[in-house]
């Protein structure tokens, strides 16, 4: 029997058991090693603010509606989309994988996962990369997608609002793209890490206010060439829009909740012709679809870690045994000043 993490009700997690069925001839069984907790989307389910818990998502029309029961209800299986595991069994026709191989992917906070050979073979971990870093697959794709949408040019100034896990990734990628990077956050841990690691050139503490004014001062009163909002805060998005240069681009990666308070679209957005781009991992920019997709984004993020181009290990602040998942969620939810990336360890 396997175990899967569930959210019983807001702020309460538990475990359900499930039968680990026999493999077909072309499948593999993966034993989970590590699983990351998303401090954005995943915590919206933990807190009860996710729109799927309050409205029905009509896939055909791509609309949230209230005429039907909500798409999700408690208790629910936790989202869990940052996993890495080891192949422990293969079907009798599998040739591309062997027991002991490590793979990354998205299968939830569960002890075992069954996948097809084709799916798992496309997600083999590089041998020189710490298996724990395999959790940075989907979240890296989310950040990478934002960088593609930003279309950063060498020498431009990029302001990143929100330096949680995806924000740190975005800042690091923007720096690698040749940008001058300004990082904005309200938490010392995040600002200090990004500056210490050299992922940002300037750290701005949002608690001090006047962020847009300070970014204008740093750019000869022009504003940032690109602003990237990764916090899910309406106030942060508004300030990012204020900090953008005339006719510049504002990329939004954050998962906004509830009503859009503190966002005033009749002000700088309207007067400065700011182009707001929603960078959501469900798709890539239309002009890139012939070359880029989610699989390539995930593969590139893992490859660039293995090659030493990107370094995400410093983002891991807490590693908690799977059996203590309730404590891991509490840390991710209540201690953002101490935690960046919280990881569930299935080896204990």
CSV table of C-alpha atoms in Angstrom, one decimal:
chain,number,residue,atom,x,y,z
A,1,UNK,CA,0.0,0.0,0.0
A,2,UNK,CA,1.1,3.5,-0.7
A,3,UNK,CA,0.4,6.8,1.1
A,4,UNK,CA,-0.7,10.1,-0.4
A,5,UNK,CA,-0.9,13.4,1.3
A,6,UNK,CA,-4.3,15.0,1.6
A,7,UNK,CA,-5.7,18.3,2.7
A,8,UNK,CA,-8.6,17.5,5.0
A,9,UNK,CA,-9.8,21.0,5.5
A,10,UNK,CA,-8.1,24.5,5.6
A,11,UNK,CA,-4.9,24.3,7.5
A,12,UNK,CA,-5.2,20.5,8.2
A,13,UNK,CA,-3.4,17.8,6.3
A,14,UNK,CA,-3.5,14.0,6.6
A,15,UNK,CA,-2.7,10.8,4.7
A,16,UNK,CA,-4.7,8.4,2.7
A,17,UNK,CA,-3.6,4.9,1.6
A,18,UNK,CA,-4.0,3.6,-1.9
A,19,UNK,CA,-3.3,0.3,-3.6
A,20,UNK,CA,-0.1,0.1,-5.5
A,21,UNK,CA,-1.2,-2.0,-8.5
A,22,UNK,CA,0.9,-4.4,-10.6
A,23,UNK,CA,2.8,-2.9,-13.5
A,24,UNK,CA,1.9,-3.4,-17.2
A,25,UNK,CA,4.7,-4.5,-19.5
A,26,UNK,CA,5.7,-1.0,-20.5
A,27,UNK,CA,5.5,0.8,-17.1
A,28,UNK,CA,7.9,1.5,-14.3
A,29,UNK,CA,7.3,2.0,-10.5
A,30,UNK,CA,9.0,5.0,-8.9
A,31,UNK,CA,9.6,5.3,-5.2
A,32,UNK,CA,9.5,9.0,-4.2
A,33,UNK,CA,12.6,10.4,-2.7
A,34,UNK,CA,11.8,14.1,-2.3
A,35,UNK,CA,8.8,16.3,-2.9
A,36,UNK,CA,8.8,20.1,-2.7
A,37,UNK,CA,5.9,22.2,-1.3
A,38,UNK,CA,4.9,25.1,-3.5
A,39,UNK,CA,4.5,28.2,-1.3
A,40,UNK,CA,2.2,29.8,-4.0
A,41,UNK,CA,-0.4,27.7,-5.7
A,42,UNK,CA,-0.2,24.8,-3.2
A,43,UNK,CA,-0.8,26.9,-0.2
A,44,UNK,CA,-3.9,28.4,-1.7
A,45,UNK,CA,-5.5,25.0,-1.4
A,46,UNK,CA,-4.1,24.6,2.1
A,47,UNK,CA,-5.5,28.0,3.1
A,48,UNK,CA,-8.8,27.6,1.3
A,49,UNK,CA,-8.4,30.5,-1.1
A,50,UNK,CA,-8.0,28.6,-4.3
A,51,UNK,CA,-10.8,29.4,-6.8
A,52,UNK,CA,-11.3,25.7,-7.6
A,53,UNK,CA,-12.7,25.4,-4.1
A,54,UNK,CA,-15.3,28.1,-4.6
A,55,UNK,CA,-16.2,28.0,-8.3
A,56,UNK,CA,-16.5,25.4,-11.1
A,57,UNK,CA,-13.8,25.6,-13.9
A,58,UNK,CA,-15.6,25.0,-17.2
A,59,UNK,CA,-12.8,23.5,-19.3
A,60,UNK,CA,-14.7,23.8,-22.5
A,61,UNK,CA,-15.5,27.5,-22.2
A,62,UNK,CA,-12.4,28.2,-20.0
A,63,UNK,CA,-14.6,30.1,-17.5
A,64,UNK,CA,-15.0,29.9,-13.7
A,65,UNK,CA,-18.8,29.7,-13.0
A,66,UNK,CA,-21.0,29.5,-9.9
A,67,UNK,CA,-23.8,27.6,-11.6
A,68,UNK,CA,-22.3,24.2,-10.7
A,69,UNK,CA,-20.6,22.8,-7.5
A,70,UNK,CA,-16.9,23.8,-7.1
A,71,UNK,CA,-14.4,21.8,-9.0
A,72,UNK,CA,-12.6,20.7,-5.8
A,73,UNK,CA,-13.8,20.0,-2.3
A,74,UNK,CA,-12.3,18.9,0.9
A,75,UNK,CA,-10.9,16.4,1.6
A,76,UNK,CA,-8.7,16.7,-1.4
A,77,UNK,CA,-5.3,15.2,-2.6
A,78,UNK,CA,-2.6,17.8,-2.1
A,79,UNK,CA,-1.5,19.4,-5.4
A,80,UNK,CA,2.2,18.4,-5.1
A,81,UNK,CA,4.0,19.1,-8.4
A,82,UNK,CA,7.7,19.0,-7.5
A,83,UNK,CA,8.9,15.4,-7.2
A,84,UNK,CA,12.0,13.3,-7.7
A,85,UNK,CA,12.2,9.5,-7.2
A,86,UNK,CA,14.0,6.3,-7.9
A,87,UNK,CA,12.9,3.5,-10.3
A,88,UNK,CA,12.4,0.3,-8.2
A,89,UNK,CA,10.6,-1.9,-10.7
A,90,UNK,CA,10.2,-2.1,-14.4
A,91,UNK,CA,7.8,-3.9,-16.8
A,92,UNK,CA,9.2,-6.9,-18.8
A,93,UNK,CA,9.3,-4.8,-22.0
A,94,UNK,CA,11.0,-1.8,-20.6
A,95,UNK,CA,14.5,-1.2,-22.1
A,96,UNK,CA,15.3,2.5,-21.5
A,97,UNK,CA,15.3,2.4,-17.7
A,98,UNK,CA,16.6,0.2,-15.0
A,99,UNK,CA,16.1,-0.1,-11.2
A,100,UNK,CA,18.1,2.6,-9.5
A,101,UNK,CA,17.6,5.3,-12.1
A,102,UNK,CA,16.4,8.6,-10.8
A,103,UNK,CA,13.6,10.5,-12.5
A,104,UNK,CA,11.9,13.8,-11.8
A,105,UNK,CA,8.3,14.9,-12.5
A,106,UNK,CA,4.9,15.8,-11.2
A,107,UNK,CA,3.0,13.1,-9.4
A,108,UNK,CA,2.0,14.6,-6.0
A,109,UNK,CA,3.1,14.0,-2.5
A,110,UNK,CA,2.8,10.2,-2.6
A,111,UNK,CA,5.2,7.3,-1.7
A,112,UNK,CA,5.0,5.6,-5.1
A,113,UNK,CA,4.1,6.5,-8.7
A,114,UNK,CA,3.6,4.4,-11.8
A,115,UNK,CA,4.6,5.9,-15.1
A,116,UNK,CA,5.0,4.8,-18.7
A,117,UNK,CA,8.5,4.0,-19.9
A,118,UNK,CA,8.3,6.9,-22.4
A,119,UNK,CA,7.3,9.4,-19.8
A,120,UNK,CA,10.0,8.4,-17.3
A,121,UNK,CA,12.8,8.1,-19.9
A,122,UNK,CA,12.2,11.7,-20.9
A,123,UNK,CA,12.8,12.8,-17.3
A,124,UNK,CA,15.9,11.0,-16.3
A,125,UNK,CA,18.0,12.9,-13.7
A,126,UNK,CA,21.6,13.7,-14.8
A,127,UNK,CA,24.0,11.4,-12.8
A,128,UNK,CA,26.0,14.4,-11.5
A,129,UNK,CA,23.0,16.2,-10.0
A,130,UNK,CA,21.8,15.8,-6.4
A,131,UNK,CA,18.5,13.9,-6.6
A,132,UNK,CA,16.9,16.4,-4.2
A,133,UNK,CA,17.4,19.1,-6.9
A,134,UNK,CA,15.0,17.1,-9.2
A,135,UNK,CA,12.1,18.8,-7.3
A,136,UNK,CA,13.0,21.9,-9.2
A,137,UNK,CA,11.3,20.8,-12.4
A,138,UNK,CA,7.8,22.3,-12.7
A,139,UNK,CA,8.6,25.4,-10.6
A,140,UNK,CA,11.7,26.0,-12.8
A,141,UNK,CA,9.5,25.7,-15.9
A,142,UNK,CA,7.2,28.3,-14.4
A,143,UNK,CA,10.1,30.7,-13.9
A,144,UNK,CA,11.7,29.9,-17.2
A,145,UNK,CA,8.4,30.6,-19.0
A,146,UNK,CA,8.4,34.1,-17.4
A,147,UNK,CA,11.9,34.7,-18.8
A,148,UNK,CA,10.8,33.7,-22.3
A,149,UNK,CA,7.8,36.1,-22.0
A,150,UNK,CA,10.1,38.8,-20.8
A,151,UNK,CA,12.3,38.6,-23.8
A,152,UNK,CA,15.2,40.3,-21.9
A,153,UNK,CA,17.8,42.1,-24.0
A,154,UNK,CA,21.4,42.3,-23.0
A,155,UNK,CA,22.0,45.3,-20.7
A,156,UNK,CA,18.4,45.9,-19.8
A,157,UNK,CA,17.2,46.6,-16.3
A,158,UNK,CA,14.8,44.0,-14.9
A,159,UNK,CA,13.0,44.5,-11.6
A,160,UNK,CA,11.8,41.3,-9.9
A,161,UNK,CA,9.0,41.8,-7.4
A,162,UNK,CA,8.9,38.8,-4.9
A,163,UNK,CA,11.9,36.7,-4.1
A,164,UNK,CA,10.4,33.5,-3.0
A,165,UNK,CA,11.5,30.3,-4.8
A,166,UNK,CA,10.2,31.2,-8.3
A,167,UNK,CA,11.3,34.8,-7.8
A,168,UNK,CA,14.9,33.8,-6.9
A,169,UNK,CA,14.9,31.6,-10.0
A,170,UNK,CA,13.6,34.4,-12.2
A,171,UNK,CA,16.3,36.8,-10.8
A,172,UNK,CA,19.0,34.3,-11.4
A,173,UNK,CA,17.9,33.6,-15.0
A,174,UNK,CA,17.5,37.3,-15.7
A,175,UNK,CA,21.1,37.9,-14.5
A,176,UNK,CA,22.3,35.0,-16.7
A,177,UNK,CA,20.5,36.7,-19.6
A,178,UNK,CA,22.7,39.8,-19.3
A,179,UNK,CA,20.3,42.0,-17.3
A,180,UNK,CA,20.9,44.4,-14.5
A,181,UNK,CA,18.6,42.9,-11.9
A,182,UNK,CA,16.8,44.8,-9.1
A,183,UNK,CA,15.2,42.5,-6.5
A,184,UNK,CA,12.2,43.7,-4.4
A,185,UNK,CA,10.8,42.0,-1.3
A,186,UNK,CA,9.8,42.5,2.3
A,187,UNK,CA,11.7,39.6,3.8
A,188,UNK,CA,15.4,40.0,4.9
A,189,UNK,CA,16.1,36.3,4.3
A,190,UNK,CA,15.2,36.5,0.6
A,191,UNK,CA,16.9,39.8,-0.1
A,192,UNK,CA,20.1,38.7,1.7
A,193,UNK,CA,20.2,35.4,-0.2
A,194,UNK,CA,19.7,36.9,-3.6
A,195,UNK,CA,22.3,39.6,-3.0
A,196,UNK,CA,24.8,37.2,-1.4
A,197,UNK,CA,24.5,34.8,-4.3
A,198,UNK,CA,25.0,37.6,-6.9
A,199,UNK,CA,21.6,37.0,-8.5
A,200,UNK,CA,20.6,40.6,-8.1
A,201,UNK,CA,22.6,43.8,-8.4
A,202,UNK,CA,20.4,45.9,-6.1
A,203,UNK,CA,18.1,44.9,-3.2
A,204,UNK,CA,15.1,47.0,-2.4
A,205,UNK,CA,13.2,46.5,0.8
A,206,UNK,CA,9.5,47.1,0.1
A,207,UNK,CA,8.9,47.9,3.7
A,208,UNK,CA,10.7,51.2,3.2
A,209,UNK,CA,8.3,52.3,0.5
A,210,UNK,CA,9.0,54.5,-2.6
A,211,UNK,CA,10.0,51.4,-4.7
A,212,UNK,CA,9.0,52.9,-8.0
A,213,UNK,CA,10.7,56.2,-7.2
A,214,UNK,CA,13.9,54.4,-6.3
A,215,UNK,CA,13.9,52.3,-9.4
A,216,UNK,CA,13.4,55.5,-11.5
A,217,UNK,CA,16.4,57.0,-9.7
A,218,UNK,CA,18.5,53.9,-10.5
A,219,UNK,CA,17.6,54.1,-14.2
A,220,UNK,CA,18.0,57.8,-15.0
A,221,UNK,CA,14.3,58.3,-14.4
A,222,UNK,CA,13.4,55.9,-17.2
A,223,UNK,CA,12.1,53.0,-15.2
A,224,UNK,CA,12.8,49.3,-15.5
A,225,UNK,CA,12.8,47.9,-19.1
A,226,UNK,CA,11.0,44.8,-17.8
A,227,UNK,CA,9.2,44.2,-14.5
A,228,UNK,CA,8.4,40.7,-13.3
A,229,UNK,CA,5.9,40.2,-10.5
A,230,UNK,CA,6.3,36.9,-8.7
A,231,UNK,CA,4.6,37.5,-5.4
A,232,UNK,CA,0.9,37.2,-6.1
A,233,UNK,CA,0.3,40.5,-4.4
A,234,UNK,CA,-1.9,43.1,-6.0
A,235,UNK,CA,0.0,45.9,-4.2
A,236,UNK,CA,3.2,44.5,-5.6
A,237,UNK,CA,1.8,44.3,-9.1
A,238,UNK,CA,0.7,47.9,-8.8
A,239,UNK,CA,4.1,49.0,-7.7
A,240,UNK,CA,5.8,47.0,-10.4
A,241,UNK,CA,3.6,48.8,-13.0
A,242,UNK,CA,4.6,52.1,-11.5
A,243,UNK,CA,8.3,51.1,-11.7
A,244,UNK,CA,8.1,50.2,-15.4
A,245,UNK,CA,9.4,52.4,-18.2
A,246,UNK,CA,7.0,54.0,-20.6
A,247,UNK,CA,5.4,51.3,-22.9
A,248,UNK,CA,7.4,48.6,-21.1
A,249,UNK,CA,6.4,45.1,-20.2
A,250,UNK,CA,5.1,43.8,-16.9
A,251,UNK,CA,5.2,40.0,-16.6
A,252,UNK,CA,2.9,38.4,-14.0
A,253,UNK,CA,3.8,35.0,-12.6
A,254,UNK,CA,2.1,35.3,-9.2
A,255,UNK,CA,-1.2,33.5,-8.5
A,256,UNK,CA,-3.5,36.3,-7.3
A,257,UNK,CA,-6.3,35.6,-4.9
A,258,UNK,CA,-9.6,37.2,-4.1
A,259,UNK,CA,-10.4,40.8,-5.2
A,260,UNK,CA,-7.9,43.0,-6.8
A,261,UNK,CA,-7.4,45.5,-4.0
A,262,UNK,CA,-4.5,48.0,-4.2
A,263,UNK,CA,-4.4,47.7,-8.0
A,264,UNK,CA,-5.3,51.0,-9.7
A,265,UNK,CA,-5.4,50.6,-13.4
A,266,UNK,CA,-6.4,54.1,-14.1
A,267,UNK,CA,-3.1,55.4,-13.0
A,268,UNK,CA,0.4,54.5,-14.3
A,269,UNK,CA,-0.9,51.4,-16.2
A,270,UNK,CA,-3.2,53.6,-18.3
A,271,UNK,CA,-1.0,56.7,-18.6
A,272,UNK,CA,2.3,54.8,-19.4
A,273,UNK,CA,0.9,52.2,-21.8
A,274,UNK,CA,2.2,49.3,-19.8
A,275,UNK,CA,1.8,45.9,-21.4
A,276,UNK,CA,0.8,43.3,-18.8
A,277,UNK,CA,1.6,39.7,-19.8
A,278,UNK,CA,0.2,36.7,-17.9
A,279,UNK,CA,2.9,34.1,-17.9
A,280,UNK,CA,1.0,30.9,-16.9
A,281,UNK,CA,2.6,27.5,-17.3
A,282,UNK,CA,-0.4,26.1,-19.1
A,283,UNK,CA,1.1,27.5,-22.3
A,284,UNK,CA,4.0,29.4,-23.8
A,285,UNK,CA,3.9,32.6,-25.9
A,286,UNK,CA,2.2,31.8,-29.2
A,287,UNK,CA,5.2,32.7,-31.3
A,288,UNK,CA,7.4,30.2,-29.4
A,289,UNK,CA,5.1,27.2,-29.6
A,290,UNK,CA,7.0,25.7,-32.6
A,291,UNK,CA,10.1,25.5,-30.4
A,292,UNK,CA,9.1,25.5,-26.8
A,293,UNK,CA,6.7,23.5,-24.6
A,294,UNK,CA,6.4,22.6,-21.0
A,295,UNK,CA,8.6,19.4,-21.3
A,296,UNK,CA,11.4,21.4,-22.9
A,297,UNK,CA,11.2,24.0,-20.1
A,298,UNK,CA,11.4,21.4,-17.5
A,299,UNK,CA,14.3,19.5,-19.2
A,300,UNK,CA,16.2,22.7,-19.7
A,301,UNK,CA,15.9,23.7,-16.0
A,302,UNK,CA,17.3,20.4,-14.9
A,303,UNK,CA,20.0,20.4,-17.5
A,304,UNK,CA,21.2,23.9,-16.6
A,305,UNK,CA,21.4,22.9,-13.0
A,306,UNK,CA,23.6,19.9,-14.0
A,307,UNK,CA,25.8,22.1,-16.1
A,308,UNK,CA,26.3,24.6,-13.2
A,309,UNK,CA,24.6,27.5,-15.1
A,310,UNK,CA,21.8,27.7,-12.5
A,311,UNK,CA,22.2,27.0,-8.8
A,312,UNK,CA,19.0,26.3,-6.8
A,313,UNK,CA,20.4,24.4,-3.9
A,314,UNK,CA,20.6,27.5,-1.6
A,315,UNK,CA,16.9,27.9,-1.9
A,316,UNK,CA,16.2,24.8,0.2
A,317,UNK,CA,15.9,26.0,3.7
A,318,UNK,CA,13.9,23.1,5.3
A,319,UNK,CA,13.9,19.3,4.7
A,320,UNK,CA,11.2,17.6,6.7
A,321,UNK,CA,10.3,13.9,6.9
A,322,UNK,CA,7.2,13.0,4.9
A,323,UNK,CA,5.5,11.7,8.1
A,324,UNK,CA,5.8,15.2,9.5
A,325,UNK,CA,4.1,16.9,6.5
A,326,UNK,CA,1.8,18.9,8.8
A,327,UNK,CA,4.8,20.7,10.3
A,328,UNK,CA,6.2,21.3,6.8
A,329,UNK,CA,3.0,23.0,5.7
A,330,UNK,CA,2.9,25.0,8.8
A,331,UNK,CA,6.5,26.3,8.2
A,332,UNK,CA,5.7,27.1,4.6
A,333,UNK,CA,2.6,28.9,5.6
A,334,UNK,CA,3.5,30.7,8.8
A,335,UNK,CA,7.3,31.3,8.6
A,336,UNK,CA,8.1,33.0,5.3
A,337,UNK,CA,10.7,35.0,7.1
A,338,UNK,CA,12.6,31.7,7.7
A,339,UNK,CA,11.7,29.4,4.8
A,340,UNK,CA,12.1,29.7,1.1
A,341,UNK,CA,11.8,26.1,-0.3
A,342,UNK,CA,10.4,23.4,2.1
A,343,UNK,CA,11.1,19.8,1.0
A,344,UNK,CA,9.4,16.6,2.1
A,345,UNK,CA,11.9,13.7,2.6
A,346,UNK,CA,10.5,10.3,1.9
A,347,UNK,CA,13.7,8.5,3.0
A,348,UNK,CA,12.9,8.9,6.7
